[in-house]
Structures are given as C-alpha cells and as structure tokens.
Coordinates of C-alpha atoms and ligand atoms in Angstrom, one line a residue:
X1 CA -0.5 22.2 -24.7
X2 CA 1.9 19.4 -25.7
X3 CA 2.5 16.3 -24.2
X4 CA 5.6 15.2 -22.2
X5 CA 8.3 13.1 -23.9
X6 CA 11.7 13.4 -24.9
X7 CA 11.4 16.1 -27.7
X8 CA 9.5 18.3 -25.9
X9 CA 11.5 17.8 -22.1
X10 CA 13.0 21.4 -23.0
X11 CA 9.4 23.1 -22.6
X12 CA 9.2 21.9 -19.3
X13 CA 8.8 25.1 -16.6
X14 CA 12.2 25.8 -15.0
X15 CA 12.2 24.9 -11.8
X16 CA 10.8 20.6 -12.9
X17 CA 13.4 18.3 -12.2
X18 CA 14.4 16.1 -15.1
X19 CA 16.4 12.6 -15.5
X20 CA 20.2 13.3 -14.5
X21 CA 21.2 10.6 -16.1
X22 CA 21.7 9.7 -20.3
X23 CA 18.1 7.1 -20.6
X24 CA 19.9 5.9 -23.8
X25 CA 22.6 3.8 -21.4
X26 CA 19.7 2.1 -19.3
X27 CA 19.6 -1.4 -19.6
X28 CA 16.1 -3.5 -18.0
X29 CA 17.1 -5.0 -15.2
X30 CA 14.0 -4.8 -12.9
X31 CA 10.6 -6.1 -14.0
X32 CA 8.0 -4.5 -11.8
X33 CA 4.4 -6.0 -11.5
X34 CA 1.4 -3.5 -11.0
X35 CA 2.5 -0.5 -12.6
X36 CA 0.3 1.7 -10.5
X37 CA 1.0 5.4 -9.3
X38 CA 1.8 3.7 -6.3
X39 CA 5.1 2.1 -7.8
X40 CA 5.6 5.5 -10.4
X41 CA 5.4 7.5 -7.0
X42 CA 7.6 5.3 -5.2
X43 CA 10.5 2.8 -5.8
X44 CA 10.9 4.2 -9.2
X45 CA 11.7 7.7 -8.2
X46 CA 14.0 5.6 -5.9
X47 CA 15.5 4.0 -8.8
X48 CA 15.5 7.5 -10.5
X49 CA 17.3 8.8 -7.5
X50 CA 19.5 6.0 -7.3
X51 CA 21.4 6.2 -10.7
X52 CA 21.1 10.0 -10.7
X53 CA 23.8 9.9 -7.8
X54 CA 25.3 7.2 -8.2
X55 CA 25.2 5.5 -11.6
X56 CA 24.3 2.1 -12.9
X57 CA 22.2 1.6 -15.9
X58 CA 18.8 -0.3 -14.1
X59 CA 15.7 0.4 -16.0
X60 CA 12.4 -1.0 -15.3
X61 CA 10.4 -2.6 -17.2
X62 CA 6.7 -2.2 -16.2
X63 CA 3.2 -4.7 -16.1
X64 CA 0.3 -3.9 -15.8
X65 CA -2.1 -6.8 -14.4
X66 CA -5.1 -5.1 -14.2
X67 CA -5.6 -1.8 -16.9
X68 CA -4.4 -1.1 -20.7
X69 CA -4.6 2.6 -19.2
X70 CA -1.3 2.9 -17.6
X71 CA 0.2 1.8 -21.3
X72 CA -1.7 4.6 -23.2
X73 CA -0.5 7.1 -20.6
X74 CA 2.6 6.5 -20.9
X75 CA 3.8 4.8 -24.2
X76 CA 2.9 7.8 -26.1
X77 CA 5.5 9.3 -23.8
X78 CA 8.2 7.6 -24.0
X79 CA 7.0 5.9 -20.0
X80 CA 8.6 10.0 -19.1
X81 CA 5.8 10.7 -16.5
X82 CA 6.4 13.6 -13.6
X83 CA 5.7 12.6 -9.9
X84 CA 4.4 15.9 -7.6
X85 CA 5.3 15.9 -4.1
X86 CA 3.6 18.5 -1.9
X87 CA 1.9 19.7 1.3
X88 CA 1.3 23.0 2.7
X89 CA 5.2 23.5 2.9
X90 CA 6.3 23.5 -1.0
X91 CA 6.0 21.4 -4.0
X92 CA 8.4 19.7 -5.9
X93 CA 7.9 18.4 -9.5
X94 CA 9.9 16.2 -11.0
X95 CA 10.1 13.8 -13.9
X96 CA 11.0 10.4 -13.7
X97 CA 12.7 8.3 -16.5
X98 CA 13.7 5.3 -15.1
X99 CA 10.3 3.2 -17.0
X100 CA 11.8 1.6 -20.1
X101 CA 8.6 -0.4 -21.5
X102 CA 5.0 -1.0 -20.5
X103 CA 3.3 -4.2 -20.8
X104 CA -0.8 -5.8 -20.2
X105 CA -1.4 -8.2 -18.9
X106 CA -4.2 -8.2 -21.3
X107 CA -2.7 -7.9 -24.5
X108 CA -2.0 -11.8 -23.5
X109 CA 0.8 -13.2 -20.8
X110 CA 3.3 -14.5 -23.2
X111 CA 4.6 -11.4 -23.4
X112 CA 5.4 -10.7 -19.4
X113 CA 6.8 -14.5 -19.2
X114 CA 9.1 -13.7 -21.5
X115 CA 10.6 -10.7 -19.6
X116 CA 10.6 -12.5 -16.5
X117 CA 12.6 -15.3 -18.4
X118 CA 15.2 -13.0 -19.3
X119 CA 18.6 -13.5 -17.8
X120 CA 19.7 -9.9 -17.6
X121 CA 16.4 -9.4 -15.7
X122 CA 18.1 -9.6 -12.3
X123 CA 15.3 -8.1 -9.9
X124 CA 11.2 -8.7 -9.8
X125 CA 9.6 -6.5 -7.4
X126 CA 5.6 -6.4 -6.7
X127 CA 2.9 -3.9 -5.8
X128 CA -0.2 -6.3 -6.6
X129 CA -2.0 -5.3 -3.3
X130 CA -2.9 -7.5 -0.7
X131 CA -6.2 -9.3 -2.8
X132 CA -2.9 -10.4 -5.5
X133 CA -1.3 -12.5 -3.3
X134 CA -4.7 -14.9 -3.5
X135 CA -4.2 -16.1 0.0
X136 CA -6.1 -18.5 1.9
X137 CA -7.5 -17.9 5.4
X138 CA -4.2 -19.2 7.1
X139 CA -2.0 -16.1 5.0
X140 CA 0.2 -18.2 3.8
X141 CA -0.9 -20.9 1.5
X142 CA -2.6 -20.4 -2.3
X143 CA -6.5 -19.8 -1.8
X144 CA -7.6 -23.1 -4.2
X145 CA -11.5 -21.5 -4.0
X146 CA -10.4 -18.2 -5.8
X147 CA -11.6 -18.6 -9.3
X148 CA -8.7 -17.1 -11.0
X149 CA -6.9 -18.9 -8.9
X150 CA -8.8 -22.5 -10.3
X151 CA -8.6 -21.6 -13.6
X152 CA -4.6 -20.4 -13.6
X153 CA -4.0 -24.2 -11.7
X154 CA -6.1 -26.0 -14.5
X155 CA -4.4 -23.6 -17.1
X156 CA -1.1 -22.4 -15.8
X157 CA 0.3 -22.0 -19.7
X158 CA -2.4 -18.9 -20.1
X159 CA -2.1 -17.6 -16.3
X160 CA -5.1 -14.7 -15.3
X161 CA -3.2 -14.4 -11.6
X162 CA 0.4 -12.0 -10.6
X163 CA 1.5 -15.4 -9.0
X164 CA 0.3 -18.1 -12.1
X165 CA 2.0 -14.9 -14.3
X166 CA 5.0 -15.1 -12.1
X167 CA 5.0 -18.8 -12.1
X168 CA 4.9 -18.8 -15.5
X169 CA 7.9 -16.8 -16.2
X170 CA 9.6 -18.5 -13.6
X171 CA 9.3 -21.2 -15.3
X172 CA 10.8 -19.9 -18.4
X173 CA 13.5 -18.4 -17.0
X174 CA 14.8 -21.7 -15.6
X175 CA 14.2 -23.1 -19.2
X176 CA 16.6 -20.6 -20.5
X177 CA 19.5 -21.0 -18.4
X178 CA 18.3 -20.2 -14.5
X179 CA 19.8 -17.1 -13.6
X180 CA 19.5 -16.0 -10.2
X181 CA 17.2 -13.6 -9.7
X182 CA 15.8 -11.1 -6.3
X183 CA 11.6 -11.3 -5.8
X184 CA 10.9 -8.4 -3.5
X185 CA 7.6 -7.7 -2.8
X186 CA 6.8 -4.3 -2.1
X187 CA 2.8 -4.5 -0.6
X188 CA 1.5 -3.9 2.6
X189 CA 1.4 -7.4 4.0
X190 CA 3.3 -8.8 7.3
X191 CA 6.4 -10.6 6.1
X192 CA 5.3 -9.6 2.5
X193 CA 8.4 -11.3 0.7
X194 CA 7.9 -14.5 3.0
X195 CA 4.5 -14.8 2.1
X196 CA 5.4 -14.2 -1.4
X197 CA 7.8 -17.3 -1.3
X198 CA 5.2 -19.4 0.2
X199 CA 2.2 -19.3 -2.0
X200 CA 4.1 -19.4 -5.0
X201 CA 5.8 -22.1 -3.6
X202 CA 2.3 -23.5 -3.1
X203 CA 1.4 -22.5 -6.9
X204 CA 4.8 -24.2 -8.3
X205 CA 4.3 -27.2 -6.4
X206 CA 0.6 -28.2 -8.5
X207 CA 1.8 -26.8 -11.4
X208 CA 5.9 -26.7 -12.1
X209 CA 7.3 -28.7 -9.4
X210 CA 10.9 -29.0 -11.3
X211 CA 11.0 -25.1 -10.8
X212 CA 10.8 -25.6 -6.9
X213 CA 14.8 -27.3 -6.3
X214 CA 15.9 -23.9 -8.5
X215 CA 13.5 -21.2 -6.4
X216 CA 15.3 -22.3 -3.4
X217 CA 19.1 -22.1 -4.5
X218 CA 18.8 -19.2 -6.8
X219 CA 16.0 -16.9 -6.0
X220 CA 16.2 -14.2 -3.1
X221 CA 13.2 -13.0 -1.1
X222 CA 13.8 -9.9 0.8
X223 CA 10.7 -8.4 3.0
X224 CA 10.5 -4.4 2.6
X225 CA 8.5 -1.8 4.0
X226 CA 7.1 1.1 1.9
X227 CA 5.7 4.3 2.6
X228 CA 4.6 7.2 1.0
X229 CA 1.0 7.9 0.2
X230 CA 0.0 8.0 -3.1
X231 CA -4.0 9.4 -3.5
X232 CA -5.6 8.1 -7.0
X233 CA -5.2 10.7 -10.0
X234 CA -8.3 12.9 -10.7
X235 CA -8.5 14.3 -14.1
X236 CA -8.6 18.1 -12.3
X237 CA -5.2 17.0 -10.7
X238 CA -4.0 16.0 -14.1
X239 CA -4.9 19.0 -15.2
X240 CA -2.9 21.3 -12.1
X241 CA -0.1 19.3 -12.8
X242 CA 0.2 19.9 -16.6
X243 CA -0.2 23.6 -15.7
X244 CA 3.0 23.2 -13.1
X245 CA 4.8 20.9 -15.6
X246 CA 4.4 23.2 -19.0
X247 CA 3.1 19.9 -20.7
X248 CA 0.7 17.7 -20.7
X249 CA 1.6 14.2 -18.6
X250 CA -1.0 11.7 -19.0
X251 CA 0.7 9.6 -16.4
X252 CA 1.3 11.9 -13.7
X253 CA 1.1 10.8 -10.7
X254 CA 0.7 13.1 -7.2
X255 CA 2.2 12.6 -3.9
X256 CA 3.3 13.7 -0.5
X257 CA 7.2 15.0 0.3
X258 CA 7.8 11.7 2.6
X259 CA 8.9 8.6 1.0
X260 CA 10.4 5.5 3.0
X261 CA 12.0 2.2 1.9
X262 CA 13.3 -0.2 4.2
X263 CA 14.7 -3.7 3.1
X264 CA 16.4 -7.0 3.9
X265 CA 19.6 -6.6 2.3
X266 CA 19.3 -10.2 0.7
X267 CA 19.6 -9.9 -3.3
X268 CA 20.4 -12.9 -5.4
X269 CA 22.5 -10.7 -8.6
X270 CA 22.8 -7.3 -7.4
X271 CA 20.5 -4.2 -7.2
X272 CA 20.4 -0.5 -8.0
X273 CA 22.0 2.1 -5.1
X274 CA 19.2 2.0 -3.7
X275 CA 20.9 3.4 -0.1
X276 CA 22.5 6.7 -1.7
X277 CA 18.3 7.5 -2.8
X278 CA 17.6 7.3 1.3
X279 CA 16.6 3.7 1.1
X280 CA 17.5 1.6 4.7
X281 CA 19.2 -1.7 3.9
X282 CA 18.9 -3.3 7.2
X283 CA 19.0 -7.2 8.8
X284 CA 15.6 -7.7 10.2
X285 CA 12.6 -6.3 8.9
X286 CA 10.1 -6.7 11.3
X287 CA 9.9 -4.1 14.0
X288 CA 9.7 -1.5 10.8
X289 CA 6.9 -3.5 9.2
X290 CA 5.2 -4.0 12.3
X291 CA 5.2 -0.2 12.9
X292 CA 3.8 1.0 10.0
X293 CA 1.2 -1.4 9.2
X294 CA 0.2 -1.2 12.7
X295 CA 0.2 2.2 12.9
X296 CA -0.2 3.8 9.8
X297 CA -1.8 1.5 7.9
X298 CA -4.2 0.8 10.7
X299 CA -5.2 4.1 11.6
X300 CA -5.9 5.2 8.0
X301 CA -8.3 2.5 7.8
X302 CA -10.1 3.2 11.1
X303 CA -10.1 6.9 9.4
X304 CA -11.6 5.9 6.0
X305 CA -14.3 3.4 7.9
X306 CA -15.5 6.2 9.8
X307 CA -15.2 9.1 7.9
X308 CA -17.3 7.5 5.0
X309 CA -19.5 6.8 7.9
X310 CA -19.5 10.5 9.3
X311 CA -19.9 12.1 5.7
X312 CA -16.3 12.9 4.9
X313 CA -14.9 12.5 2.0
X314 CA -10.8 12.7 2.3
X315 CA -8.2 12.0 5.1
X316 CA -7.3 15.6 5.7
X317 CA -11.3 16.4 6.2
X318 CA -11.4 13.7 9.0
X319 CA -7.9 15.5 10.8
X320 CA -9.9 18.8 10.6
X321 CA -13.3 17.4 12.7
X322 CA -12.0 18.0 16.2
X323 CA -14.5 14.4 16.9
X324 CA -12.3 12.6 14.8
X325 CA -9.6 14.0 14.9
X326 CA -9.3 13.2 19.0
X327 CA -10.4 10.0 18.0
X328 CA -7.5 8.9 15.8
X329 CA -5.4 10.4 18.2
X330 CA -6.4 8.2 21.2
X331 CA -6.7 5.2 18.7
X332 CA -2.8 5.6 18.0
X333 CA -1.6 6.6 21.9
X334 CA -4.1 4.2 23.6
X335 CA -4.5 1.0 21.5
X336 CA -2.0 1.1 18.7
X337 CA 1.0 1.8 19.9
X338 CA 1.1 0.2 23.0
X339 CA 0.6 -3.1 21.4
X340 CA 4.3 -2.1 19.5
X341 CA 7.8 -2.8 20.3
X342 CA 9.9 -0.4 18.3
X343 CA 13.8 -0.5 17.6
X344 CA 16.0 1.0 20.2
X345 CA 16.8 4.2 17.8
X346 CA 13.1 4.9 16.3
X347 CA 10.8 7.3 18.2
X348 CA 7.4 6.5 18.2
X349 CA 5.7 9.2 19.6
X350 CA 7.6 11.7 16.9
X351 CA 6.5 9.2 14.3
X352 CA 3.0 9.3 15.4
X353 CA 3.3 12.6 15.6
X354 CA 4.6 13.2 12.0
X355 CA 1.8 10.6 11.0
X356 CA -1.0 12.9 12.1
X357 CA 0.8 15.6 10.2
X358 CA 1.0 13.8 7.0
X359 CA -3.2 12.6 7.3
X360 CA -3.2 16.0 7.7
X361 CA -2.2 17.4 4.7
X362 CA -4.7 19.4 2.6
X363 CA -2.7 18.9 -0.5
X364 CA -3.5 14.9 -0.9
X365 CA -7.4 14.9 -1.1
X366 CA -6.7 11.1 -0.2
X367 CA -10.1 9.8 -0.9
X368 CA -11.2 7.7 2.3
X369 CA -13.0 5.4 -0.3
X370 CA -9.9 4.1 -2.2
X371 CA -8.5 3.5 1.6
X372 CA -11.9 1.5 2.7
X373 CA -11.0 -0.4 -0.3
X374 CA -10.7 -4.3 -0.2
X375 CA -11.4 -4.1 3.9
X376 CA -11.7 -7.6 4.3
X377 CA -7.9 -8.6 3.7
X378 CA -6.6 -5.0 5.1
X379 CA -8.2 -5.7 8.1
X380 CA -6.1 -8.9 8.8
X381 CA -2.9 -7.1 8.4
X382 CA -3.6 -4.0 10.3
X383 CA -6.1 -4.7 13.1
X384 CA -5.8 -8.4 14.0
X385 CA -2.6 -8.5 15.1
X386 CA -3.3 -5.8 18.0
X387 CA -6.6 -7.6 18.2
X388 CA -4.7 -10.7 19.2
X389 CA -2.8 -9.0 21.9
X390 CA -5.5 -6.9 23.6
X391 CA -9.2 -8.3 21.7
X392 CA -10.4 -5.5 24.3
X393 CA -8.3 -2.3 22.9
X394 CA -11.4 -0.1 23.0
X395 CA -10.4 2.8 20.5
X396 CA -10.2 -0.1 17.5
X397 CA -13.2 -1.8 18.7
X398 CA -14.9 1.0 17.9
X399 CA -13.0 1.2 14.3
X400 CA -13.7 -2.4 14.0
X401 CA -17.7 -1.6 14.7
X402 CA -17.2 1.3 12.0
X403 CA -16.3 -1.4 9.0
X404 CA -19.3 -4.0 10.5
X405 CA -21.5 -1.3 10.3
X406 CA -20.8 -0.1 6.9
X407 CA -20.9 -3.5 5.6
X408 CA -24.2 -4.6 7.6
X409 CA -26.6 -1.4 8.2
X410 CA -25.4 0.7 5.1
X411 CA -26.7 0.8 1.5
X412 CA -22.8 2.2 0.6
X413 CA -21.0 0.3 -2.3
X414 CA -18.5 -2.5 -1.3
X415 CA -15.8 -2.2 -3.3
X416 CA -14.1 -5.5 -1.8
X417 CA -12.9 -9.3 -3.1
X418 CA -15.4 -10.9 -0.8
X419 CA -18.1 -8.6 -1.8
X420 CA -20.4 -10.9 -2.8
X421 CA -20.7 -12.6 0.6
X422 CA -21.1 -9.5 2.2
X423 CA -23.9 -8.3 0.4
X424 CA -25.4 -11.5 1.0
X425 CA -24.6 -10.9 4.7
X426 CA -26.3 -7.2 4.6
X427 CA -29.2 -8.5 2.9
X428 CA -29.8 -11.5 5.1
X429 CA -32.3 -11.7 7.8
X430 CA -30.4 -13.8 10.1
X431 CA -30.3 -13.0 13.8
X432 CA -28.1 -10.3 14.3
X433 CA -25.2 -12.0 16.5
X434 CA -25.2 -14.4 13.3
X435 CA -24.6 -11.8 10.7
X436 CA -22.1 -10.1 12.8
X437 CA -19.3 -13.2 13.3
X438 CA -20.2 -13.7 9.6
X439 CA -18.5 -10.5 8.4
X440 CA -16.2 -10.5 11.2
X441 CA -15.5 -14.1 9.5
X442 CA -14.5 -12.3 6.2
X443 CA -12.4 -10.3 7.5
X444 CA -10.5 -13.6 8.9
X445 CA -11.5 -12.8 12.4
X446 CA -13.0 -15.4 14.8
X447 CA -12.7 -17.5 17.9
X448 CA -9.9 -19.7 16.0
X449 CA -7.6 -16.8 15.9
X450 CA -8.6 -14.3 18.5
X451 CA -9.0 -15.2 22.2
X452 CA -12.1 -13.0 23.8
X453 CA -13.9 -13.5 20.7
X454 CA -17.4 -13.9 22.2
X455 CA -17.2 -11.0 24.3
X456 CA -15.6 -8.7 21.1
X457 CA -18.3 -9.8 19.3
X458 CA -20.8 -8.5 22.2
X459 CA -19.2 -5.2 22.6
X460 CA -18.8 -4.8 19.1
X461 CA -22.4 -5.8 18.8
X462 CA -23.2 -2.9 21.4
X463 CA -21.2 -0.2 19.6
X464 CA -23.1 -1.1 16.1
X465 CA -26.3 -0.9 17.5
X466 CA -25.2 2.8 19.0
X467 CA -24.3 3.4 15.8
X468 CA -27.5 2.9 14.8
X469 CA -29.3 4.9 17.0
X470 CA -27.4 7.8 17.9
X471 CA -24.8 7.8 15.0
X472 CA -21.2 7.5 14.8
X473 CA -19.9 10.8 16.5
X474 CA -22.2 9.7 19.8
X475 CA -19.7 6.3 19.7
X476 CA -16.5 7.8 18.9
X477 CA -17.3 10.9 21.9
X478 CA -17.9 8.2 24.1
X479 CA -15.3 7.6 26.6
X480 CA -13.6 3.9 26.4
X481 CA -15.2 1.6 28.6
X482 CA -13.0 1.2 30.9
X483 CA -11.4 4.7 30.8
X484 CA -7.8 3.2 30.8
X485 CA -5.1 5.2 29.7
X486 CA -2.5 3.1 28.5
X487 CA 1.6 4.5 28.6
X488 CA 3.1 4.6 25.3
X489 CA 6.3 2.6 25.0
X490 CA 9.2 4.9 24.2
X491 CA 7.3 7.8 24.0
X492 CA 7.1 10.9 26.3
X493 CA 4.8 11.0 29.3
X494 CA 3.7 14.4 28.3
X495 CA 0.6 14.9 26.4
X496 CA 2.0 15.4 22.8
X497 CA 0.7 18.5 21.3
X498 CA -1.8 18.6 18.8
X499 CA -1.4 18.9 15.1
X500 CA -2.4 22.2 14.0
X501 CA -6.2 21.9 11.7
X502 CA -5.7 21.7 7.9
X503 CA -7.6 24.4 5.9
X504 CA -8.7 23.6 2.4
X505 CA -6.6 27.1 1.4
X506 CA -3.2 25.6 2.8
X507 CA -1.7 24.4 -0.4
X508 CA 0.9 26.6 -1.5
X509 CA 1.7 28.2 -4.5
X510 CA 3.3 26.4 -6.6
X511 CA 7.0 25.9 -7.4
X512 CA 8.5 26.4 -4.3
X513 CA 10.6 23.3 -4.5
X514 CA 11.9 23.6 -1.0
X515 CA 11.7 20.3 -0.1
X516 CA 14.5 17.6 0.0
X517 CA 13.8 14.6 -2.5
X518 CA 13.4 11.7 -0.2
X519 CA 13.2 12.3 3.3
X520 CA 14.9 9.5 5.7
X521 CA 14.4 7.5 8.8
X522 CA 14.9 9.9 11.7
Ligands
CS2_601 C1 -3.5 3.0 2.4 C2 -2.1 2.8 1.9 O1 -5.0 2.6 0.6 C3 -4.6 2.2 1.7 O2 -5.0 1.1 2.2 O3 -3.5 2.7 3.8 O4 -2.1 2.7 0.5 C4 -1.2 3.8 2.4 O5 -1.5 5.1 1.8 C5 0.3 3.5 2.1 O6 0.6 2.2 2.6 C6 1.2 4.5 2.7 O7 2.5 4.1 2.6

C-alpha cells in the first residue's frame, strides 16, 4: 500500500476529506510545542477548519519535546496525516494539512529557538501536559528541585525543559526585533495560560531578566479549554485506518466526533478564524475550565483508578459494568457537580449526560492506563479543588482511596513524575497512617491545603483497607456514608436516564461520514 503525501492524495478512498485549501500559500505562523495526537487531533484540525472556510494562510510549525517518532511519521509525508473521528453513529476520515515542519527537540534546541525568534511567528500554543509546566507545590512558581529544571537554570543556552526551550526563544525573539507574540497554552491545568505566564516569569527572572519588561508589554496569555479525547495509536488502529484511508498514514491519529475549544479572546498579532471552525471566543474563562476539569477530567481519572483496579482495561469497558458504571454516575450527580457553578446558558445535567455517552463509546478503546498516567499532578487539578469545598464528598473519597491503593497495596507499574517516591512509599514499612498522608502528600494534598484533612485521611484509610479485604466492587456497592443525595445545580430534579451499555460490536461500518466536523457548545 502506499503512503500518504501529496503525490499520492488522489488514491485516497472517496468519501476522506482532504485540505480545501492550496498548502503552497501557507505561511508559519503558529509554533506548537508537543506535537502529540493530542494537538494533530485537535487545534490543528481547528486550524484546518479554520482556513478551509475562511481563508488565511497560518501553518504550524510543530516540536516535538519528547520523541524523534512524530518526525519520522510524518516528514516522509509531507506532515499530511488523517485524523478519524468515530463512535457507534459514523465515522469521518479526514486529512489534515495544516503541519508545515516537524522539529526535536533532540536533534538539539537551537533549532526550536530559532522558530520561536521569528517575527512572522505570531502565535505559540502548548500541549506539554501538566508534568511540563515543572511546577512547584504552590502551582504557580518554577519547581527549582526538578532536575531538568536545575540543569536548564545552570545552562539555559542548551535548555532540556518546554519552559527553558521557551525561554530561550523568547529570548531570541526579543534579540531580533521583539515582535509581539500570543502564548496560549492549551493543557488541562486551572488557569493554564496564567500559570504559563507565571513560571516562566519565574524561569526569565534567574535566567533572562531583560526579557521580562518585553513579556509584559508585548506578549498575550489567553487561558483555553480543550476537549476532545484522543486514545494513544495502536499499531492495529494504524492499520484500520490505512485500510479506511487507501494509504498508509504513519501519523494517524484516532478520535471521537466531539471537539471543543473555548478561549480568552486576548491575542497580541492576530490569530487564524478560529470562531468559523466552532471555536468559542469568550471573556472569562473560568466557569468552562472549571466544568470540564472538574467533571470530565475528574471523572475519567476516578474511572482509570478503578478500573485498573477492577481488571478493566478501557473507559468504555468500565461504562459497560453496571458496578461502575452506577458509580461514575453518582460520582458526577453527587459530588462533582454540585461542587460547580456553571454559566447561566450551559446545561449541566445534558453535559453530564453527553459525558457518560462519550466514556461510553466502544470505538475509543481509551486505555484507562494512559489516563492513570502522571496521577500525582492530575490529581491537584481535578479532585482537590472539590476536595477543598466538601473534603467529605463521599463518591471521590472513594476514587481518591482507588489511586492510594494502587500506589500503596499494588505491585502495578507507576508511570508517574514522582514515581520514585512512591515506590519508596509502597515499599516502606512505615505505619500505615504514615504512608498514607505521604502519597496523599504527592499528590499535593494535605492539612495546609485541605481543611478535614485528618478525618479524610481516616475515612480514606478505612476505604483502603476495604479495599484490601473485600475488593474494590464491595467499596464502590457500598452506599455513601452518610447516604446524602445532594441536588444538582441547574440540572433537572428527575433522575436522568441511563446511558444505554456499549457492546464491543457497536462500531459501525465504516465511511458513513454522517457526522458534522466540529460539534459546538450547546
Ligand atoms: C484524560 C484527558 O489522559 C487524561 O488524563 O483525562 O486527556 C482527556 O481525554 C482530555 O482532556 C479530553 O479533552
């Protein structure tokens, strides 16, 4: 079979989408960090999107920080990669042109400080996951213990770090004339642009204070909310989707129909048409961001925690065991949403219903491992803050006792930035209230942050120990302790129905294309 890229775009199968717009007349504007199919799947296609109906000539030129692999997918291809975008509805297939150029990070940093000093670069945006940002236990300043972090500080000329890389070109940039420029992180972190701002700020200031006085007059930081789940390529899905394309696509990437962008309209030198793709440009971002790491987020990481714990492997196979499945239900009406305050025109209940529909989805084969990835800085983001306003909610407790038991009573990898203190903490024959606030403490959760601390750590104590002895389907049965049913704020008093059980024979057949491209806000 031959391989996608421009010469061979004809022998793609009818019904695939292709660029609708000439690639020759793109021009980089955009320099995105962390190439992953997270970004490919996402605010590219919304790039894509964006000049297909509207014009403008922004390409992207992508970095990778971590693997040469996303480089020898798609160089060979001109960066042409598909995206697929199904459930048990349809499929669409489409092929995305928007990447320009690929760059390592380690073929050597010069390189990706050079693009970032480039005038007509007018936008940086970031998916470097919430470990990239190197923060320190208060979430907003640089973590000075991080290795990288030390080395990048006593080096910043050959930065190993997305912000000493950043800083870097930043650096360069100003050298070469200054020209304003738009950071936008893109991550799943409160306030992610904020934060951004501030430990770079906090990098600059040990390392190129002059570039500090510019950062504030000429660069723009606006917060935005993503969404769309991405699962991790498998080579048997690489293989599906060359059959669907006609070609071979070493850098295809596999997704679900639903894709969301929200954003602080705040650019420094313009952007691409983002709106006309279905992106929301809106004033404040909070109540969004709040929603869906609090909700989303959140859930799927109670899911992974205990579906790695009950034997499953993907999200869908947790929505089809009627234990979990009641669970994550309650977890959302009882404890999560409660804690939220949404916008006057958003519905929560229909967007926790259409979030149990998209776990759902047999299509994904989201892998509850790559989710129970990096737990310890997730956690901070999408538990504490409810933790902080209820350190009682009983449904998370229980998801909280599901990560403290993996970490202390499991032999299971840890796939995780502080693992090395955890496995020191699972291997340690402390007493056991000791061991417990110790992992709890890696997960930045403790009595400086959370009030009711103490008795969290007893009923979490309690729950792990059930755990233990009758398993993880006697704790999540078990009714909450104090059998309160909390009402959900702006949702119906009715008890919503429930989401239909995925079979592993729902995905369709494929090229149906019947779904719309980017599906909107209500
Ligand atoms: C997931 C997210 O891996 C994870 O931690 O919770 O990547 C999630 O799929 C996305 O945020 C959905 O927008």
């Amino acid at each position: 079979m031959n391989r996608l890229h421009p010469s061979t775009l004809g022998e793609l199968n009818g019904a695939v989408r292709k660029p609708a717009y000439d690639r020759a007349r793109l021009r980089a504007g955009i320099v995105h960090l962390g190439l992953g199919a997270f970004h490919r799947a996402h605010q590219a296609v919304y790039t894509d999107e964006a000049i297909a109906r509207s014009g403008g000539d922004w390409g992207i030129i992508g970095v990778s920080l971590r693997s040469a692999d996303v480089s020898t997918q798609l160089l060979p291809q001109d960066c042409l990669y598909s995206v697929l975008s199904e459930d048990a509805t349809g499929v669409e297939l489409r092929v995305i042109g928007v990447v320009q150029e690929v760059l390592v990070a380690s073929a050597g940093v010069s390189k990706i400080a050079d693009v970032i000093a480039r005038q007509d670069i007018r936008v940086l945006t970031l998916t470097i996951t919430e470990k990239g940002y190197t923060l320190a236990a208060d979430g907003k300043s640089l973590n000075r213990k991080d290795a990288t972090v030390k080395s990048d500080l006593k080096n910043p000329a050959q930065p190993r770090s997305a912000i000493g890389i950043l800083a870097l070109g930043l650096q360069q940039r100003v050298a070469a004339g200054g020209a304003p420029v738009t950071i936008m992180s893109c991550d799943n972190l409160s306030a992610n642009s904020k934060v951004l701002r501030a430990v770079l700020s906090d990098y600059l200031q040990s390392t190129f204070p002059a570039v500090l006085s510019w950062l504030k007059t000429a660069a723009r930081f606006p917060c935005s909310m993503v969404d769309r789940i991405v699962p991790a390529m498998t080579d048997s899905g690489r293989q599906r989707q060359a059959q669907l394309l006609g070609l071979r696509d070493e850098g295809a990437v596999a997704t679900e129909p639903f894709s969301q962008w929200i954003m602080e309209d705040d650019f420094a030198a313009g952007r691409p048409d983002w709106e006309s793709a279905g992106a929301l440009l809106v004033a404040d971002i909070a109540p969004y961001e709040n929603i869906k790491l609090r909700l989303l987020n959140a859930t799927h990481s109670a899911i992974a925690y205990c579906g790695l714990l009950a034997g499953l492997e993907t999200v869908d196979a947790v929505m089809a065991d009627d234990t979990l499945r009641g669970y994550v239900r309650q977890l959302m009406q009882e404890d999560l949403m409660p804690a939220l305050e949404a916008p006057g025109n958003f519905n929560l209940a229909d967007y926790g219903e259409q979030l149990l529909a998209r776990f759902s989805n047999p299509c994904l084969r989201h892998r509850c491992a790559q989710i129970a990835m990096d737990g310890s800085e997730k956690i901070r983001q999408r538990w504490l803050p409810t933790l902080q306003q209820d350190s009682a909610a009983p449904n998370l407790l229980k998801a909280l006792s599901a990560w403290c038991y993996y970490m202390l009573h499991t032999d299971m990898a840890i796939d995780d930035p502080r693992a090395e203190q955890l496995l020191l903490i699972r291997e340690s024959d402390a007493a056991a209230d000791k061991r417990l606030i110790a992992v709890l403490a890696c997960a930045r959760i403790g009595a400086d942050n959370l009030d009711g601390f103490s008795a969290l750590c007893a009923v979490v104590q309690q729950h792990v120990d059930r755990i233990a002895r009758y398993g993880l389907r006697a704790l999540l049965q078990g009714h909450s302790k104090c059998g309160r049913r909390i009402g959900v704020r702006g949702a119906s008093a009715e008890p919503t129905p429930r989401v239909p059980a995925a079979t592993g024979s729902a995905c369709p057949a494929p090229m149906t294309f019947n779904l719309p491209p980017i599906s909107k806000l209500n």
